[in-house]
Amino acid sequence: MSDTIFSKIIAGEIPCHKVYEDDLVLAFLDIFPLSPGHTLVIPKEPAATVDALSDDSAAAIGRVLPRIARAVMAATGIDQYNILQNNGPRAHQAVFHVHFHIIPKTEDGVGLGVGWNPGSLEQDQAATLAKQIADAMVP
Ligand code: 5GP
Protein backbone atom coordinates (compact mmCIF):
# COMPACT_ATOMS: atom_id res chain seq x y z
CA MET A 1 0.00 0.00 0.00
CA SER A 2 1.22 3.50 -0.70
CA ASP A 3 0.97 6.85 1.03
CA THR A 4 2.27 9.22 -1.60
CA ILE A 5 1.75 12.58 -3.19
CA PHE A 6 -0.94 10.94 -5.35
CA SER A 7 -2.91 9.89 -2.24
CA LYS A 8 -2.90 13.54 -1.23
CA ILE A 9 -4.10 14.57 -4.69
CA ILE A 10 -6.92 11.98 -4.50
CA ALA A 11 -7.86 13.33 -1.05
CA GLY A 12 -7.90 16.90 -2.40
CA GLU A 13 -5.12 17.96 -0.04
CA ILE A 14 -2.89 18.90 -2.99
CA PRO A 15 -4.32 20.51 -6.14
CA CYS A 16 -4.12 19.03 -9.60
CA HIS A 17 -5.39 19.85 -13.07
CA LYS A 18 -8.05 17.15 -13.21
CA VAL A 19 -9.19 15.80 -16.56
CA TYR A 20 -11.30 12.82 -15.44
CA GLU A 21 -12.69 11.24 -12.28
CA ASP A 22 -14.98 8.35 -11.38
CA ASP A 23 -15.41 6.20 -8.28
CA LEU A 24 -12.18 4.25 -8.89
CA VAL A 25 -10.05 6.37 -11.21
CA LEU A 26 -8.56 9.87 -11.34
CA ALA A 27 -6.69 11.46 -14.24
CA PHE A 28 -4.79 14.74 -14.17
CA LEU A 29 -1.98 16.59 -15.92
CA ASP A 30 1.60 15.64 -15.04
CA ILE A 31 3.31 18.50 -13.22
CA PHE A 32 6.54 17.97 -15.24
CA PRO A 33 5.16 17.11 -18.69
CA LEU A 34 7.31 15.53 -21.38
CA SER A 35 4.96 17.13 -23.90
CA PRO A 36 1.79 19.22 -23.77
CA GLY A 37 -1.14 17.08 -22.60
CA HIS A 38 1.02 14.58 -20.65
CA THR A 39 -1.62 13.01 -18.43
CA LEU A 40 -1.47 10.61 -15.48
CA VAL A 41 -4.24 8.05 -14.98
CA ILE A 42 -4.29 6.54 -11.50
CA PRO A 43 -6.47 4.19 -9.47
CA LYS A 44 -7.84 5.62 -6.25
CA GLU A 45 -6.73 2.36 -4.64
CA PRO A 46 -3.32 3.02 -3.04
CA ALA A 47 -1.42 0.17 -4.71
CA ALA A 48 2.24 0.86 -5.39
CA THR A 49 2.67 -1.31 -8.48
CA VAL A 50 0.40 -2.95 -11.06
CA ASP A 51 0.95 -6.45 -9.69
CA ALA A 52 -0.56 -5.24 -6.39
CA LEU A 53 -3.66 -3.75 -8.00
CA SER A 54 -7.11 -5.29 -7.53
CA ASP A 55 -9.00 -6.64 -10.52
CA ASP A 56 -11.72 -4.01 -10.00
CA SER A 57 -9.28 -1.08 -10.13
CA ALA A 58 -7.43 -2.62 -13.07
CA ALA A 59 -10.68 -3.06 -14.95
CA ALA A 60 -11.77 0.48 -14.15
CA ILE A 61 -8.52 1.89 -15.54
CA GLY A 62 -8.68 -0.33 -18.61
CA ARG A 63 -12.21 0.82 -19.29
CA VAL A 64 -11.37 4.54 -19.34
CA LEU A 65 -7.77 4.59 -20.60
CA PRO A 66 -8.74 4.60 -24.31
CA ARG A 67 -11.36 7.29 -23.69
CA ILE A 68 -8.86 9.50 -21.89
CA ALA A 69 -6.30 8.89 -24.65
CA ARG A 70 -8.88 9.97 -27.24
CA ALA A 71 -9.61 13.13 -25.22
CA VAL A 72 -5.89 13.96 -24.96
CA MET A 73 -5.57 13.45 -28.72
CA ALA A 74 -8.56 15.67 -29.44
CA ALA A 75 -7.41 18.43 -27.09
CA THR A 76 -3.78 18.51 -28.22
CA GLY A 77 -4.25 17.64 -31.87
CA ILE A 78 -1.65 14.86 -31.72
CA ASP A 79 -2.24 11.55 -33.45
CA GLN A 80 0.51 9.52 -31.73
CA TYR A 81 1.38 8.93 -28.11
CA ASN A 82 3.02 6.55 -25.66
CA ILE A 83 1.42 4.93 -22.64
CA LEU A 84 4.11 4.32 -20.02
CA GLN A 85 3.70 2.51 -16.73
CA ASN A 86 6.70 2.07 -14.42
CA ASN A 87 6.95 -0.42 -11.54
CA GLY A 88 9.83 -0.11 -9.07
CA PRO A 89 12.72 2.33 -8.78
CA ARG A 90 15.01 0.46 -11.20
CA ALA A 91 12.13 0.61 -13.67
CA HIS A 92 12.01 4.40 -13.36
CA GLN A 93 9.14 4.62 -10.86
CA ALA A 94 9.40 7.73 -8.69
CA VAL A 95 5.90 7.88 -7.18
CA PHE A 96 4.90 4.60 -5.56
CA HIS A 97 1.24 4.71 -6.43
CA VAL A 98 0.21 3.01 -9.69
CA HIS A 99 -0.02 5.44 -12.58
CA PHE A 100 -0.27 5.25 -16.34
CA HIS A 101 1.36 8.07 -18.29
CA ILE A 102 -0.32 9.17 -21.52
CA ILE A 103 2.44 11.07 -23.32
CA PRO A 104 1.65 12.79 -26.61
CA LYS A 105 4.39 12.50 -29.24
CA THR A 106 4.50 15.60 -31.40
CA GLU A 107 5.34 15.65 -35.09
CA ASP A 108 8.74 17.12 -34.26
CA GLY A 109 9.50 14.32 -31.80
CA VAL A 110 8.72 15.96 -28.45
CA GLY A 111 7.51 13.38 -25.94
CA LEU A 112 8.87 10.15 -24.52
CA GLY A 113 12.33 8.99 -25.61
CA VAL A 114 12.62 5.22 -25.48
CA GLY A 115 15.84 3.23 -25.01
CA TRP A 116 15.21 -0.21 -26.52
CA ASN A 117 17.99 -2.81 -26.73
CA PRO A 118 16.36 -6.05 -27.87
CA GLY A 119 17.92 -9.47 -27.43
CA SER A 120 16.89 -12.64 -29.27
CA LEU A 121 14.37 -15.25 -28.20
CA GLU A 122 15.91 -18.72 -27.90
CA GLN A 123 13.16 -21.21 -28.76
CA ASP A 124 13.92 -23.81 -26.05
CA GLN A 125 14.25 -21.22 -23.32
CA ALA A 126 11.14 -19.43 -24.57
CA ALA A 127 9.04 -22.58 -24.32
CA THR A 128 10.24 -23.19 -20.76
CA LEU A 129 9.75 -19.58 -19.72
CA ALA A 130 6.29 -19.32 -21.27
CA LYS A 131 5.23 -22.47 -19.41
CA GLN A 132 6.67 -21.14 -16.12
CA ILE A 133 4.74 -17.89 -16.51
CA ALA A 134 1.54 -19.67 -17.55
CA ASP A 135 1.84 -22.03 -14.57
CA ALA A 136 2.36 -19.05 -12.23
CA MET A 137 -0.89 -17.41 -13.31
CA VAL A 138 -3.30 -17.17 -10.37
CA PRO A 139 -6.96 -17.28 -11.41
P1 5GP B 1 7.13 7.82 -12.52
O1 5GP B 1 8.59 8.08 -12.81
O2 5GP B 1 6.92 7.39 -11.08
O3 5GP B 1 6.51 6.86 -13.49
O4 5GP B 1 6.40 9.20 -12.76
C1 5GP B 1 5.88 10.00 -11.74
C2 5GP B 1 5.30 11.23 -12.40
O5 5GP B 1 4.56 11.95 -11.43
C3 5GP B 1 6.35 12.18 -12.97
O6 5GP B 1 6.14 12.34 -14.37
C4 5GP B 1 6.13 13.48 -12.20
O7 5GP B 1 6.30 14.61 -13.00
C5 5GP B 1 4.70 13.34 -11.70
N1 5GP B 1 4.45 14.04 -10.46
C6 5GP B 1 5.19 13.97 -9.32
N2 5GP B 1 4.65 14.74 -8.37
C7 5GP B 1 3.53 15.30 -8.90
C8 5GP B 1 2.55 16.21 -8.38
O8 5GP B 1 2.59 16.64 -7.23
N3 5GP B 1 1.55 16.54 -9.23
C9 5GP B 1 1.47 16.08 -10.50
N4 5GP B 1 0.44 16.49 -11.25
N5 5GP B 1 2.38 15.23 -11.03
C10 5GP B 1 3.40 14.85 -10.22
PDB file of C-alpha atoms in Angstrom, residues 8-136:
ATOM      1  CA  LYS A   8      -2.900  13.544  -1.228  1.00  0.00           C
ATOM      2  CA  ILE A   9      -4.096  14.569  -4.690  1.00  0.00           C
ATOM      3  CA  ILE A  10      -6.923  11.983  -4.497  1.00  0.00           C
ATOM      4  CA  ALA A  11      -7.864  13.330  -1.054  1.00  0.00           C
ATOM      5  CA  GLY A  12      -7.903  16.897  -2.397  1.00  0.00           C
ATOM      6  CA  GLU A  13      -5.123  17.960  -0.038  1.00  0.00           C
ATOM      7  CA  ILE A  14      -2.888  18.897  -2.990  1.00  0.00           C
ATOM      8  CA  PRO A  15      -4.316  20.510  -6.138  1.00  0.00           C
ATOM      9  CA  CYS A  16      -4.119  19.034  -9.603  1.00  0.00           C
ATOM     10  CA  HIS A  17      -5.389  19.850 -13.074  1.00  0.00           C
ATOM     11  CA  LYS A  18      -8.049  17.153 -13.210  1.00  0.00           C
ATOM     12  CA  VAL A  19      -9.192  15.799 -16.563  1.00  0.00           C
ATOM     13  CA  TYR A  20     -11.301  12.818 -15.440  1.00  0.00           C
ATOM     14  CA  GLU A  21     -12.689  11.242 -12.279  1.00  0.00           C
ATOM     15  CA  ASP A  22     -14.976   8.354 -11.379  1.00  0.00           C
ATOM     16  CA  ASP A  23     -15.408   6.197  -8.279  1.00  0.00           C
ATOM     17  CA  LEU A  24     -12.178   4.247  -8.887  1.00  0.00           C
ATOM     18  CA  VAL A  25     -10.046   6.373 -11.208  1.00  0.00           C
ATOM     19  CA  LEU A  26      -8.560   9.871 -11.341  1.00  0.00           C
ATOM     20  CA  ALA A  27      -6.689  11.462 -14.241  1.00  0.00           C
ATOM     21  CA  PHE A  28      -4.792  14.745 -14.174  1.00  0.00           C
ATOM     22  CA  LEU A  29      -1.982  16.588 -15.924  1.00  0.00           C
ATOM     23  CA  ASP A  30       1.603  15.636 -15.036  1.00  0.00           C
ATOM     24  CA  ILE A  31       3.310  18.502 -13.222  1.00  0.00           C
ATOM     25  CA  PHE A  32       6.537  17.973 -15.237  1.00  0.00           C
ATOM     26  CA  PRO A  33       5.157  17.111 -18.689  1.00  0.00           C
ATOM     27  CA  LEU A  34       7.308  15.527 -21.378  1.00  0.00           C
ATOM     28  CA  SER A  35       4.963  17.127 -23.902  1.00  0.00           C
ATOM     29  CA  PRO A  36       1.785  19.225 -23.765  1.00  0.00           C
ATOM     30  CA  GLY A  37      -1.136  17.077 -22.599  1.00  0.00           C
ATOM     31  CA  HIS A  38       1.022  14.580 -20.650  1.00  0.00           C
ATOM     32  CA  THR A  39      -1.621  13.007 -18.427  1.00  0.00           C
ATOM     33  CA  LEU A  40      -1.470  10.611 -15.477  1.00  0.00           C
ATOM     34  CA  VAL A  41      -4.237   8.052 -14.981  1.00  0.00           C
ATOM     35  CA  ILE A  42      -4.289   6.538 -11.502  1.00  0.00           C
ATOM     36  CA  PRO A  43      -6.465   4.192  -9.471  1.00  0.00           C
ATOM     37  CA  LYS A  44      -7.842   5.623  -6.254  1.00  0.00           C
ATOM     38  CA  GLU A  45      -6.734   2.364  -4.640  1.00  0.00           C
ATOM     39  CA  PRO A  46      -3.322   3.020  -3.043  1.00  0.00           C
ATOM     40  CA  ALA A  47      -1.419   0.172  -4.713  1.00  0.00           C
ATOM     41  CA  ALA A  48       2.242   0.864  -5.385  1.00  0.00           C
ATOM     42  CA  THR A  49       2.670  -1.313  -8.476  1.00  0.00           C
ATOM     43  CA  VAL A  50       0.400  -2.947 -11.062  1.00  0.00           C
ATOM     44  CA  ASP A  51       0.947  -6.449  -9.686  1.00  0.00           C
ATOM     45  CA  ALA A  52      -0.564  -5.241  -6.386  1.00  0.00           C
ATOM     46  CA  LEU A  53      -3.660  -3.750  -7.998  1.00  0.00           C
ATOM     47  CA  SER A  54      -7.112  -5.293  -7.526  1.00  0.00           C
ATOM     48  CA  ASP A  55      -9.003  -6.642 -10.524  1.00  0.00           C
ATOM     49  CA  ASP A  56     -11.716  -4.010  -9.996  1.00  0.00           C
ATOM     50  CA  SER A  57      -9.284  -1.084 -10.128  1.00  0.00           C
ATOM     51  CA  ALA A  58      -7.426  -2.623 -13.068  1.00  0.00           C
ATOM     52  CA  ALA A  59     -10.684  -3.063 -14.952  1.00  0.00           C
ATOM     53  CA  ALA A  60     -11.767   0.484 -14.147  1.00  0.00           C
ATOM     54  CA  ILE A  61      -8.522   1.886 -15.540  1.00  0.00           C
ATOM     55  CA  GLY A  62      -8.682  -0.332 -18.606  1.00  0.00           C
ATOM     56  CA  ARG A  63     -12.210   0.822 -19.290  1.00  0.00           C
ATOM     57  CA  VAL A  64     -11.375   4.540 -19.341  1.00  0.00           C
ATOM     58  CA  LEU A  65      -7.774   4.585 -20.604  1.00  0.00           C
ATOM     59  CA  PRO A  66      -8.739   4.600 -24.306  1.00  0.00           C
ATOM     60  CA  ARG A  67     -11.363   7.285 -23.690  1.00  0.00           C
ATOM     61  CA  ILE A  68      -8.858   9.498 -21.886  1.00  0.00           C
ATOM     62  CA  ALA A  69      -6.301   8.889 -24.648  1.00  0.00           C
ATOM     63  CA  ARG A  70      -8.879   9.967 -27.236  1.00  0.00           C
ATOM     64  CA  ALA A  71      -9.610  13.128 -25.221  1.00  0.00           C
ATOM     65  CA  VAL A  72      -5.891  13.959 -24.959  1.00  0.00           C
ATOM     66  CA  MET A  73      -5.575  13.447 -28.722  1.00  0.00           C
ATOM     67  CA  ALA A  74      -8.562  15.674 -29.436  1.00  0.00           C
ATOM     68  CA  ALA A  75      -7.412  18.432 -27.089  1.00  0.00           C
ATOM     69  CA  THR A  76      -3.781  18.509 -28.222  1.00  0.00           C
ATOM     70  CA  GLY A  77      -4.247  17.645 -31.874  1.00  0.00           C
ATOM     71  CA  ILE A  78      -1.650  14.862 -31.723  1.00  0.00           C
ATOM     72  CA  ASP A  79      -2.236  11.546 -33.447  1.00  0.00           C
ATOM     73  CA  GLN A  80       0.514   9.517 -31.729  1.00  0.00           C
ATOM     74  CA  TYR A  81       1.385   8.931 -28.107  1.00  0.00           C
ATOM     75  CA  ASN A  82       3.015   6.546 -25.656  1.00  0.00           C
ATOM     76  CA  ILE A  83       1.425   4.929 -22.635  1.00  0.00           C
ATOM     77  CA  LEU A  84       4.107   4.321 -20.018  1.00  0.00           C
ATOM     78  CA  GLN A  85       3.704   2.509 -16.729  1.00  0.00           C
ATOM     79  CA  ASN A  86       6.699   2.070 -14.417  1.00  0.00           C
ATOM     80  CA  ASN A  87       6.952  -0.418 -11.539  1.00  0.00           C
ATOM     81  CA  GLY A  88       9.830  -0.107  -9.073  1.00  0.00           C
ATOM     82  CA  PRO A  89      12.716   2.328  -8.779  1.00  0.00           C
ATOM     83  CA  ARG A  90      15.009   0.461 -11.203  1.00  0.00           C
ATOM     84  CA  ALA A  91      12.132   0.607 -13.674  1.00  0.00           C
ATOM     85  CA  HIS A  92      12.005   4.397 -13.362  1.00  0.00           C
ATOM     86  CA  GLN A  93       9.138   4.623 -10.865  1.00  0.00           C
ATOM     87  CA  ALA A  94       9.403   7.729  -8.690  1.00  0.00           C
ATOM     88  CA  VAL A  95       5.904   7.881  -7.181  1.00  0.00           C
ATOM     89  CA  PHE A  96       4.902   4.596  -5.565  1.00  0.00           C
ATOM     90  CA  HIS A  97       1.241   4.713  -6.426  1.00  0.00           C
ATOM     91  CA  VAL A  98       0.208   3.008  -9.689  1.00  0.00           C
ATOM     92  CA  HIS A  99      -0.016   5.443 -12.576  1.00  0.00           C
ATOM     93  CA  PHE A 100      -0.273   5.252 -16.337  1.00  0.00           C
ATOM     94  CA  HIS A 101       1.357   8.070 -18.288  1.00  0.00           C
ATOM     95  CA  ILE A 102      -0.321   9.168 -21.516  1.00  0.00           C
ATOM     96  CA  ILE A 103       2.437  11.070 -23.320  1.00  0.00           C
ATOM     97  CA  PRO A 104       1.649  12.788 -26.609  1.00  0.00           C
ATOM     98  CA  LYS A 105       4.392  12.505 -29.244  1.00  0.00           C
ATOM     99  CA  THR A 106       4.496  15.598 -31.404  1.00  0.00           C
ATOM    100  CA  GLU A 107       5.337  15.646 -35.093  1.00  0.00           C
ATOM    101  CA  ASP A 108       8.737  17.123 -34.260  1.00  0.00           C
ATOM    102  CA  GLY A 109       9.503  14.318 -31.795  1.00  0.00           C
ATOM    103  CA  VAL A 110       8.722  15.964 -28.454  1.00  0.00           C
ATOM    104  CA  GLY A 111       7.506  13.377 -25.937  1.00  0.00           C
ATOM    105  CA  LEU A 112       8.871  10.150 -24.522  1.00  0.00           C
ATOM    106  CA  GLY A 113      12.328   8.991 -25.613  1.00  0.00           C
ATOM    107  CA  VAL A 114      12.624   5.217 -25.479  1.00  0.00           C
ATOM    108  CA  GLY A 115      15.841   3.231 -25.006  1.00  0.00           C
ATOM    109  CA  TRP A 116      15.211  -0.211 -26.520  1.00  0.00           C
ATOM    110  CA  ASN A 117      17.987  -2.807 -26.726  1.00  0.00           C
ATOM    111  CA  PRO A 118      16.364  -6.053 -27.874  1.00  0.00           C
ATOM    112  CA  GLY A 119      17.920  -9.470 -27.433  1.00  0.00           C
ATOM    113  CA  SER A 120      16.893 -12.644 -29.268  1.00  0.00           C
ATOM    114  CA  LEU A 121      14.368 -15.248 -28.203  1.00  0.00           C
ATOM    115  CA  GLU A 122      15.906 -18.721 -27.897  1.00  0.00           C
ATOM    116  CA  GLN A 123      13.155 -21.213 -28.755  1.00  0.00           C
ATOM    117  CA  ASP A 124      13.921 -23.808 -26.047  1.00  0.00           C
ATOM    118  CA  GLN A 125      14.253 -21.222 -23.316  1.00  0.00           C
ATOM    119  CA  ALA A 126      11.141 -19.427 -24.571  1.00  0.00           C
ATOM    120  CA  ALA A 127       9.037 -22.580 -24.322  1.00  0.00           C
ATOM    121  CA  THR A 128      10.239 -23.187 -20.758  1.00  0.00           C
ATOM    122  CA  LEU A 129       9.748 -19.584 -19.717  1.00  0.00           C
ATOM    123  CA  ALA A 130       6.293 -19.318 -21.271  1.00  0.00           C
ATOM    124  CA  LYS A 131       5.234 -22.467 -19.411  1.00  0.00           C
ATOM    125  CA  GLN A 132       6.670 -21.143 -16.120  1.00  0.00           C
ATOM    126  CA  ILE A 133       4.736 -17.886 -16.509  1.00  0.00           C
ATOM    127  CA  ALA A 134       1.544 -19.671 -17.551  1.00  0.00           C
ATOM    128  CA  ASP A 135       1.842 -22.026 -14.568  1.00  0.00           C
ATOM    129  CA  ALA A 136       2.359 -19.052 -12.233  1.00  0.00           C
TER     130      ALA A 136
END
